[in-house]
């Protein structure tokens, strides 16, 4: 089955060359008059310890490093990333509060769960991570040891195997799984977790069978031998996972949707402050310490930085892509 | 052992960590000793300021305050019959009569020694047991089991600090209602926000804690200023002789065991540990014992058990991410402020932090021995600080703390409203600790229930096909059921007694 799943144009990261990035010390951008006079805040709509949280804390440290302004990270998990949106919209529109979020802003907007348009009602400053996904199992799992056996087991026991993810219906996680299951004809049960540590513990502890996650978020568990990747959702095998087959190689005939994570501000924030924050994130991203963080999170495998303009384009394309996918697989969109 | 040495080295090689360690130790001792104001007040006030600390130091600070705060209240309980904190209440039952008989030094000596001994045993048991329990928990506790444990915790929380079961249950329910304000964790549907955008994100935990614990305490104190009476007694400390200590070995060992197991249960903690242990000491004491009239074993039972509960209370927090009491609930908030989630994985992801905390609690218990002497000299003077100076000072720091975290004046409002509510709740016999546990456990419980339902095809009855969940929910229902029967019976007895009384008039 290929139908119209072969999207050209945008699919986050798919067309991106696998190129390691140059890094270097960065000059701090010139701040506007009277800003910032107190610590900045990054509001993270997911729990502590997961990818969004790790990114935000690394970014906070890098911003502190380049500007001397301290940055506080606040977690407000719940509702597949939606619970924090009201808090962000209610915060003063003075540029002190930034929202971290992920591709869920696009999926939630398209499905109508989120009122705010992710490039109009909230304004992207920059995308700081674009990364691919994998499925993981326990290394001591005895019902299946690789992707092929996993699919066989799932085909013999439809709807029995559980998959831990972080998204709601129509999310990047569920769409990727849906497309793979459709192409390979198997069925699993999706369970959404808002707290990352609980998600990982559930799989490692044997309560949930499979984990859907990005490799950087679970690196420590991969290194400790507590999780084992069985398939990579990406066009080609990344060097770090050369032994793991891609979804294309196992028979998935679709362009995988990648995770992107970035930072937003409110459109009513004064223009000069928005441009300063954009420059600040850009400079922080280039610091040696942030680049080192990127390497530990396998984030150097793809060119994963977008400034405001690039981010806006990427998010608008994502909205279009998800709208198309939803229509094809029969999920209601906000227009329906 | 290697881990413990590593943790100790981390603690003693860092001057900042060491300063925080001693600050916490003294802070806990002083706040524990000032009647009315206790370590929860201190914990609430410093919570917002821990954001800027290194996460290990912040968690370590709370564990040290916990250790020394539980002991701190013993001195005033013995000298003035005013327990610094509720967990020292049974200490006063025999400690104060001893003071009246001129045996204060001996009572204090025994309290210091036994707090330290109880605490050390507990820390050693905790170090031995927590990693194993965490390892086991990861495979035994999935979302349905966590939900079962939360049910048990909520059932137990109903007996913390309230006047009776009804007040306890209502306190916990109020907490759960507060937790449900905002946006639901599964689908992002607004609840109880009444269209008010500030409520969509829920009630922020830290201003709530500040209000319920610090502000309501100040209001309370301002209303009924404690009169300590004229002369400050001259105090000294006399450690019991080895022979005396040996004679009390059964009491000490029994109290350690009771304290440890009471501490390990979510929602119970040090208060119940002290009361249970005192009860058992009386029951085992025989006819000729002088409990209530100045029996040293009474002081020993209570002080050993309340410190033994502190190490144990860390086990559910670290191994499962479930706080056992109000101070461990604040520790959970400290973890979250620093981007960490305690739970089985914390031993994999932050093993250094865990062992530094274990080492700090060990040395804090050891140092109680030395500081106990110092404290008996100092505490009497501290009690001379007039409340009109102390109260507003704490209020000021709390206000700064509530605002500092998010720079929203809304949080200051939340703090004062929670303070006024906490003041009224306490006066009417409700428990603010029960409210806080309701908030925390309610949130965790809802999230684990949502996941359990996804796993179990939305059939709640399937929860009972999982043995641990069935056991935990069963025990929770039984606990509430038995206590309800007891409450109904005692109120019926009360009514009958009243009826008989009015007839005979």
Coordinates of N, CA and C in Angstrom, one line a residue, chain B residues 56-246:
Chain B
X56 N 20.9 17.9 44.0 CA 21.4 17.0 45.1 C 21.3 17.8 46.4
X57 N 21.8 19.0 46.5 CA 21.8 19.7 47.7 C 20.4 20.0 48.2
X58 N 19.5 20.3 47.2 CA 18.1 20.7 47.6 C 17.4 19.5 48.2
X59 N 17.6 18.3 47.6 CA 16.9 17.1 48.2 C 17.6 16.8 49.5
X60 N 18.9 16.9 49.6 CA 19.6 16.6 50.8 C 19.2 17.5 51.9
X61 N 19.0 18.8 51.6 CA 18.5 19.7 52.6 C 17.2 19.3 53.3
X62 N 16.3 18.8 52.4 CA 15.0 18.4 53.0 C 15.1 17.1 53.8
X63 N 16.0 16.2 53.4 CA 16.1 15.0 54.2 C 16.8 15.3 55.5
X64 N 17.7 16.3 55.6 CA 18.3 16.7 56.9 C 17.3 17.4 57.8
X65 N 16.5 18.3 57.2 CA 15.5 19.0 58.0 C 14.5 18.0 58.5
X66 N 14.2 17.0 57.7 CA 13.2 16.0 58.2 C 13.8 15.3 59.4
X67 N 15.0 14.9 59.3 CA 15.7 14.1 60.4 C 15.7 15.0 61.7
X68 N 16.3 16.2 61.6 CA 16.5 17.0 62.8 C 15.2 17.6 63.3
X69 N 14.3 17.9 62.4 CA 13.0 18.5 62.8 C 12.2 17.6 63.6
X70 N 12.2 16.3 63.3 CA 11.4 15.3 64.1 C 11.9 15.3 65.5
X71 N 13.2 15.4 65.6 CA 13.8 15.4 67.0 C 13.6 16.7 67.7
X72 N 13.7 17.8 67.0 CA 13.7 19.1 67.6 C 12.6 19.4 68.6
X73 N 11.4 18.8 68.3 CA 10.3 19.1 69.2 C 10.3 18.4 70.5
X74 N 11.2 17.5 70.7 CA 11.3 16.7 72.0 C 11.6 17.6 73.2
X75 N 12.5 18.5 72.9 CA 13.0 19.4 74.0 C 11.9 20.2 74.7
X76 N 11.1 20.9 73.8 CA 10.0 21.7 74.4 C 8.9 20.8 75.0
X77 N 8.8 19.6 74.4 CA 7.8 18.7 74.9 C 8.1 18.3 76.3
X78 N 9.4 18.1 76.6 CA 9.9 17.6 77.9 C 9.9 18.8 78.9
X79 N 10.4 19.9 78.4 CA 10.6 21.1 79.3 C 9.3 21.8 79.6
X80 N 8.5 22.0 78.6 CA 7.3 22.9 78.8 C 6.0 22.2 78.5
X81 N 6.0 20.9 78.3 CA 4.8 20.2 77.9 C 4.2 20.7 76.6
X82 N 5.0 21.3 75.8 CA 4.5 21.8 74.5 C 5.3 21.1 73.4
X83 N 4.7 20.1 72.8 CA 5.4 19.4 71.7 C 5.6 20.3 70.5
X84 N 6.9 20.4 70.1 CA 7.2 21.3 68.9 C 6.4 20.9 67.7
X85 N 6.2 19.6 67.5 CA 5.5 19.0 66.4 C 4.6 17.9 66.9
X86 N 3.6 17.6 66.1 CA 2.7 16.5 66.6 C 3.3 15.2 66.9
X87 N 4.4 14.9 66.2 CA 5.1 13.6 66.4 C 5.8 13.5 67.8
X88 N 5.9 14.7 68.4 CA 6.5 14.7 69.7 C 5.5 14.7 70.9
X89 N 4.2 14.6 70.5 CA 3.2 14.7 71.5 C 3.3 13.6 72.6
X90 N 3.5 12.3 72.2 CA 3.6 11.3 73.2 C 4.8 11.5 74.1
X91 N 5.8 12.2 73.6 CA 7.0 12.4 74.5 C 6.7 13.3 75.7
X92 N 5.7 14.2 75.5 CA 5.4 15.1 76.6 C 4.7 14.3 77.7
X93 N 4.0 13.3 77.4 CA 3.2 12.5 78.4 C 4.0 12.1 79.6
X94 N 5.2 11.7 79.3 CA 6.1 11.3 80.4 C 7.2 12.2 80.6
X95 N 7.6 12.9 79.5 CA 8.8 13.8 79.6 C 8.5 15.0 80.6
X96 N 7.3 15.6 80.5 CA 7.0 16.8 81.3 C 6.9 16.4 82.8
X97 N 6.2 15.3 83.1 CA 6.2 14.9 84.5 C 7.6 14.7 85.1
X98 N 8.5 14.2 84.2 CA 9.9 14.0 84.7 C 10.6 15.3 85.0
X99 N 10.3 16.4 84.1 CA 10.8 17.7 84.4 C 10.3 18.2 85.8
X100 N 9.0 18.0 86.0 CA 8.4 18.4 87.3 C 9.0 17.7 88.5
X101 N 9.5 16.5 88.2 CA 10.2 15.8 89.3 C 11.7 16.1 89.3
X102 N 12.1 17.0 88.5 CA 13.6 17.4 88.5 C 14.4 16.5 87.7
X103 N 13.8 15.7 86.8 CA 14.6 14.7 86.1 C 14.7 15.1 84.6
X104 N 14.6 16.4 84.3 CA 14.6 16.9 82.9 C 15.8 16.5 82.2
X105 N 17.0 16.6 82.8 CA 18.2 16.3 82.2 C 18.3 14.8 81.7
X106 N 17.7 14.0 82.5 CA 17.7 12.6 82.2 C 16.8 12.3 81.0
X107 N 15.6 12.9 81.0 CA 14.6 12.7 80.0 C 15.2 13.2 78.6
X108 N 15.9 14.4 78.7 CA 16.4 15.0 77.5 C 17.6 14.1 77.0
X109 N 18.4 13.6 77.9 CA 19.5 12.7 77.5 C 18.9 11.5 76.8
X110 N 17.9 10.9 77.3 CA 17.3 9.7 76.7 C 16.7 10.0 75.4
X111 N 16.0 11.2 75.3 CA 15.4 11.6 74.0 C 16.5 11.7 72.9
X112 N 17.6 12.4 73.3 CA 18.6 12.6 72.3 C 19.2 11.3 71.8
X113 N 19.6 10.4 72.8 CA 20.2 9.2 72.5 C 19.3 8.3 71.7
X114 N 18.0 8.2 72.0 CA 17.1 7.3 71.4 C 16.7 7.8 70.0
X115 N 16.5 9.2 69.9 CA 16.2 9.7 68.5 C 17.3 9.3 67.6
X116 N 18.6 9.5 68.1 CA 19.7 9.2 67.3 C 19.8 7.7 66.9
X117 N 19.6 6.9 67.9 CA 19.6 5.4 67.7 C 18.5 5.0 66.8
X118 N 17.3 5.5 67.0 CA 16.2 5.1 66.1 C 16.4 5.6 64.7
X119 N 16.9 6.8 64.6 CA 17.1 7.3 63.2 C 18.2 6.6 62.5
X120 N 19.3 6.2 63.2 CA 20.4 5.5 62.6 C 20.0 4.1 62.1
X121 N 19.2 3.4 63.0 CA 18.7 2.1 62.6 C 17.9 2.2 61.3
X122 N 17.0 3.2 61.3 CA 16.1 3.4 60.2 C 16.9 3.7 58.9
X123 N 17.9 4.6 59.0 CA 18.7 4.9 57.8 C 19.4 3.7 57.3
X124 N 20.0 2.9 58.2 CA 20.7 1.7 57.8 C 19.7 0.7 57.1
X125 N 18.5 0.5 57.7 CA 17.5 -0.3 57.1 C 17.1 0.3 55.7
X126 N 16.9 1.6 55.6 CA 16.6 2.2 54.4 C 17.6 2.0 53.3
X127 N 18.9 2.1 53.7 CA 20.0 1.9 52.7 C 20.0 0.5 52.2
X128 N 19.7 -0.4 53.1 CA 19.7 -1.8 52.7 C 18.5 -2.2 51.9
X129 N 17.3 -1.5 52.2 CA 16.1 -2.0 51.6 C 15.7 -1.2 50.3
X130 N 15.9 0.1 50.3 CA 15.4 0.9 49.2 C 15.8 0.4 47.8
X131 N 17.1 0.2 47.6 CA 17.5 -0.2 46.2 C 16.8 -1.5 45.8
X132 N 16.7 -2.5 46.8 CA 16.1 -3.7 46.5 C 14.6 -3.5 46.2
X133 N 14.0 -2.7 47.0 CA 12.6 -2.4 46.8 C 12.3 -1.7 45.5
X134 N 13.2 -0.8 45.2 CA 13.1 -0.1 43.9 C 13.2 -1.0 42.7
X135 N 14.2 -2.0 42.8 CA 14.4 -3.0 41.8 C 13.1 -3.8 41.6
X136 N 12.6 -4.2 42.8 CA 11.4 -5.0 42.8 C 10.2 -4.2 42.2
X137 N 10.1 -3.0 42.7 CA 9.0 -2.1 42.3 C 8.8 -1.9 40.8
X138 N 10.0 -1.9 40.2 CA 9.9 -1.6 38.7 C 9.2 -2.7 38.0
X139 N 9.3 -4.0 38.5 CA 8.6 -5.0 37.8 C 7.3 -5.3 38.4
X140 N 7.1 -5.0 39.7 CA 5.8 -5.3 40.4 C 4.8 -4.2 40.2
X141 N 5.3 -3.0 40.0 CA 4.3 -1.8 40.1 C 4.1 -1.2 38.7
X142 N 3.1 -1.6 38.0 CA 2.7 -0.9 36.8 C 1.6 0.1 37.2
X143 N 1.1 0.8 36.2 CA 0.0 1.8 36.5 C -1.1 1.3 37.4
X144 N -1.6 0.1 37.2 CA -2.7 -0.4 38.1 C -2.3 -0.6 39.5
X145 N -1.0 -1.1 39.7 CA -0.5 -1.3 41.1 C -0.3 0.1 41.7
X146 N 0.2 1.1 41.0 CA 0.4 2.4 41.5 C -0.9 3.0 42.0
X147 N -1.9 2.7 41.1 CA -3.3 3.2 41.5 C -3.7 2.5 42.8
X148 N -3.5 1.2 43.0 CA -3.9 0.5 44.2 C -3.2 1.1 45.4
X149 N -1.9 1.4 45.2 CA -1.1 2.0 46.3 C -1.6 3.4 46.7
X150 N -2.0 4.2 45.7 CA -2.5 5.5 45.9 C -3.8 5.4 46.7
X151 N -4.7 4.4 46.4 CA -5.9 4.2 47.1 C -5.6 3.9 48.6
X152 N -4.6 3.0 48.8 CA -4.2 2.7 50.2 C -3.7 4.0 50.9
X153 N -2.9 4.7 50.2 CA -2.3 6.0 50.7 C -3.4 6.9 51.1
X154 N -4.4 7.1 50.2 CA -5.5 8.0 50.5 C -6.3 7.5 51.7
X155 N -6.5 6.2 51.8 CA -7.3 5.7 53.0 C -6.5 5.9 54.3
X156 N -5.2 5.8 54.2 CA -4.4 6.0 55.4 C -4.3 7.5 55.7
X157 N -4.3 8.4 54.7 CA -4.1 9.8 54.9 C -5.3 10.3 55.7
X158 N -6.4 9.6 55.6 CA -7.6 10.1 56.3 C -7.4 10.1 57.8
X159 N -6.3 9.4 58.3 CA -6.1 9.3 59.7 C -5.0 10.3 60.2
X160 N -4.5 11.1 59.3 CA -3.4 12.0 59.6 C -3.9 13.3 60.1
X161 N -3.8 13.6 61.4 CA -3.9 14.9 62.0 C -5.3 15.5 62.1
X162 N -6.3 14.8 61.6 CA -7.7 15.3 61.7 C -8.3 14.9 63.1
X163 N -9.4 15.6 63.4 CA -10.1 15.4 64.7 C -10.7 14.0 64.7
X164 N -11.3 13.6 63.6 CA -11.8 12.2 63.6 C -11.9 11.8 62.1
X165 N -12.4 10.5 61.9 CA -12.3 10.0 60.5 C -13.0 10.9 59.5
X166 N -14.2 11.4 59.9 CA -15.0 12.2 58.9 C -14.2 13.4 58.5
X167 N -13.6 14.1 59.5 CA -12.8 15.3 59.2 C -11.6 14.9 58.3
X168 N -11.0 13.7 58.6 CA -9.9 13.3 57.8 C -10.3 13.0 56.4
X169 N -11.4 12.3 56.2 CA -11.8 11.9 54.9 C -12.2 13.2 54.1
X170 N -12.8 14.1 54.7 CA -13.2 15.4 54.0 C -11.9 16.2 53.7
X171 N -10.9 16.1 54.5 CA -9.7 16.8 54.2 C -9.0 16.3 53.0
X172 N -8.9 14.9 52.9 CA -8.3 14.3 51.8 C -9.2 14.6 50.5
X173 N -10.5 14.5 50.7 CA -11.4 14.7 49.5 C -11.2 16.2 49.0
X174 N -11.1 17.1 49.9 CA -10.8 18.5 49.5 C -9.6 18.6 48.7
X175 N -8.5 17.9 49.1 CA -7.2 17.9 48.4 C -7.4 17.3 47.0
X176 N -8.2 16.2 46.9 CA -8.4 15.6 45.6 C -9.2 16.6 44.7
X177 N -10.1 17.3 45.3 CA -10.9 18.3 44.5 C -10.0 19.4 43.9
X178 N -9.1 19.8 44.8 CA -8.2 20.9 44.4 C -7.3 20.4 43.2
X179 N -6.9 19.1 43.3 CA -6.0 18.5 42.3 C -6.8 18.4 41.0
X180 N -8.1 18.3 41.0 CA -8.8 18.1 39.8 C -9.2 19.4 39.1
X181 N -8.8 20.6 39.7 CA -9.0 21.9 39.1 C -8.0 22.0 37.9
X182 N -8.5 22.5 36.8 CA -7.5 22.7 35.7 C -7.9 22.0 34.5
X183 N -6.9 21.3 33.9 CA -7.2 20.6 32.6 C -6.9 19.1 32.9
X184 N -7.8 18.2 32.4 CA -7.7 16.8 32.7 C -6.4 16.2 32.1
X185 N -5.8 15.3 32.7 CA -4.5 14.8 32.2 C -4.6 13.9 31.0
X186 N -5.8 13.4 30.7 CA -5.9 12.5 29.6 C -6.1 13.2 28.3
X187 N -7.1 14.1 28.2 CA -7.5 14.7 27.0 C -7.4 16.2 26.9
X188 N -7.1 16.8 28.1 CA -6.9 18.3 28.1 C -8.3 19.0 28.1
X189 N -9.3 18.3 28.8 CA -10.6 18.9 28.9 C -10.6 19.8 30.2
X190 N -11.0 21.1 30.1 CA -11.0 22.0 31.3 C -12.0 21.5 32.3
X191 N -11.6 21.5 33.6 CA -12.5 21.1 34.7 C -12.5 22.2 35.8
X192 N -13.6 22.5 36.3 CA -13.7 23.4 37.5 C -13.0 24.7 37.3
X193 N -12.9 25.1 36.0 CA -12.2 26.4 35.7 C -13.1 27.5 35.7
X194 N -14.4 27.2 35.5 CA -15.5 28.2 35.5 C -15.2 29.3 34.5
X195 N -14.5 29.0 33.4 CA -14.2 29.9 32.4 C -13.1 30.9 32.7
X196 N -12.5 30.7 33.9 CA -11.5 31.7 34.4 C -10.1 31.1 33.9
X197 N -9.5 31.9 33.0 CA -8.3 31.3 32.4 C -7.2 31.0 33.3
X198 N -7.1 31.7 34.5 CA -6.0 31.4 35.4 C -6.2 30.0 36.0
X199 N -7.4 29.5 36.1 CA -7.7 28.2 36.7 C -7.5 27.1 35.7
X200 N -7.4 27.4 34.4 CA -7.2 26.3 33.4 C -5.9 25.5 33.7
X201 N -4.9 26.1 34.2 CA -3.7 25.4 34.4 C -3.6 24.8 35.8
X202 N -4.7 24.9 36.6 CA -4.7 24.3 37.9 C -4.1 25.2 39.0
X203 N -4.2 24.7 40.2 CA -3.7 25.5 41.3 C -2.2 25.1 41.5
X204 N -1.3 26.1 41.5 CA 0.1 25.9 41.7 C 0.4 25.3 43.1
X205 N 1.2 24.3 43.1 CA 1.5 23.5 44.3 C 2.2 24.3 45.4
X206 N 3.2 25.1 45.0 CA 4.0 25.7 46.0 C 3.3 26.8 46.8
X207 N 2.6 27.8 46.2 CA 1.8 28.7 47.0 C 0.8 28.0 47.9
X208 N 0.3 26.9 47.4 CA -0.7 26.2 48.2 C 0.0 25.6 49.5
X209 N 1.1 25.1 49.3 CA 1.9 24.5 50.5 C 2.2 25.7 51.4
X210 N 2.7 26.8 50.8 CA 3.1 27.9 51.7 C 1.9 28.4 52.5
X211 N 0.8 28.5 51.8 CA -0.4 29.0 52.5 C -0.9 28.1 53.6
X212 N -1.0 26.8 53.2 CA -1.6 25.8 54.1 C -0.7 25.6 55.3
X213 N 0.6 25.6 55.1 CA 1.5 25.3 56.2 C 2.1 26.5 56.9
X214 N 2.7 27.4 56.2 CA 3.3 28.6 56.8 C 2.3 29.6 57.2
X215 N 1.5 30.1 56.3 CA 0.6 31.2 56.6 C -0.4 30.9 57.6
X216 N -1.0 29.7 57.5 CA -2.1 29.3 58.4 C -1.5 29.2 59.8
X217 N -0.2 28.7 59.9 CA 0.4 28.6 61.2 C 0.6 29.9 61.8
X218 N 1.0 30.9 61.1 CA 1.2 32.3 61.6 C -0.1 32.8 62.1
X219 N -1.2 32.6 61.3 CA -2.5 33.1 61.7 C -2.9 32.5 63.0
X220 N -2.6 31.2 63.1 CA -3.0 30.4 64.2 C -2.3 30.9 65.5
X221 N -1.0 31.1 65.3 CA -0.1 31.5 66.4 C -0.5 33.0 66.9
X222 N -0.8 33.8 65.8 CA -1.2 35.2 66.2 C -2.5 35.2 67.0
X223 N -3.3 34.2 66.7 CA -4.6 34.2 67.5 C -4.4 33.7 68.9
X224 N -3.8 32.6 69.0 CA -3.6 32.0 70.4 C -2.1 32.0 70.7
X225 N -1.6 33.1 71.2 CA -0.2 33.2 71.5 C 0.1 32.2 72.7
X226 N 1.1 31.4 72.4 CA 1.4 30.4 73.5 C 2.1 31.0 74.6
X227 N 1.6 30.8 75.8 CA 2.2 31.4 77.0 C 3.1 30.4 77.6
X228 N 4.4 30.6 77.6 CA 5.3 29.6 78.1 C 5.5 29.7 79.6
X229 N 4.9 30.7 80.2 CA 5.1 30.9 81.7 C 6.4 31.5 82.0
X230 N 6.5 32.0 83.2 CA 7.6 32.8 83.7 C 9.0 32.2 83.5
X231 N 9.5 31.6 84.5 CA 10.9 31.2 84.6 C 11.3 30.2 83.5
X232 N 12.4 30.4 82.8 CA 12.9 29.3 82.0 C 13.7 28.4 82.9
X233 N 13.4 27.1 82.8 CA 14.1 26.2 83.7 C 15.6 26.1 83.3
X234 N 16.5 25.9 84.2 CA 17.9 25.6 83.8 C 17.9 24.2 83.3
X235 N 18.6 24.1 82.1 CA 18.6 22.8 81.4 C 20.0 22.3 81.3
X236 N 20.1 21.0 81.4 CA 21.3 20.3 81.1 C 20.9 18.9 80.5
X237 N 21.9 18.2 80.1 CA 21.6 16.9 79.4 C 22.4 15.8 80.1
X238 N 21.7 14.7 80.4 CA 22.4 13.6 81.1 C 22.1 12.4 80.3
X239 N 23.1 11.9 79.6 CA 22.9 10.7 78.8 C 22.7 9.5 79.7
X240 N 21.8 8.6 79.4 CA 21.6 7.4 80.2 C 22.9 6.5 80.3
X241 N 23.1 5.9 81.4 CA 24.3 5.0 81.5 C 24.0 3.8 80.6
X242 N 25.1 3.1 80.3 CA 25.0 1.9 79.4 C 24.0 0.9 80.0
X243 N 24.1 0.8 81.3 CA 23.2 -0.2 82.0 C 21.7 0.2 81.8
X244 N 21.5 1.5 82.0 CA 20.1 2.0 81.8 C 19.6 1.7 80.4
X245 N 20.5 2.0 79.4 CA 20.2 1.9 78.0 C 19.9 0.4 77.7
X246 N 20.7 -0.5 78.3 CA 20.6 -1.9 78.1 C 19.2 -2.4 78.6

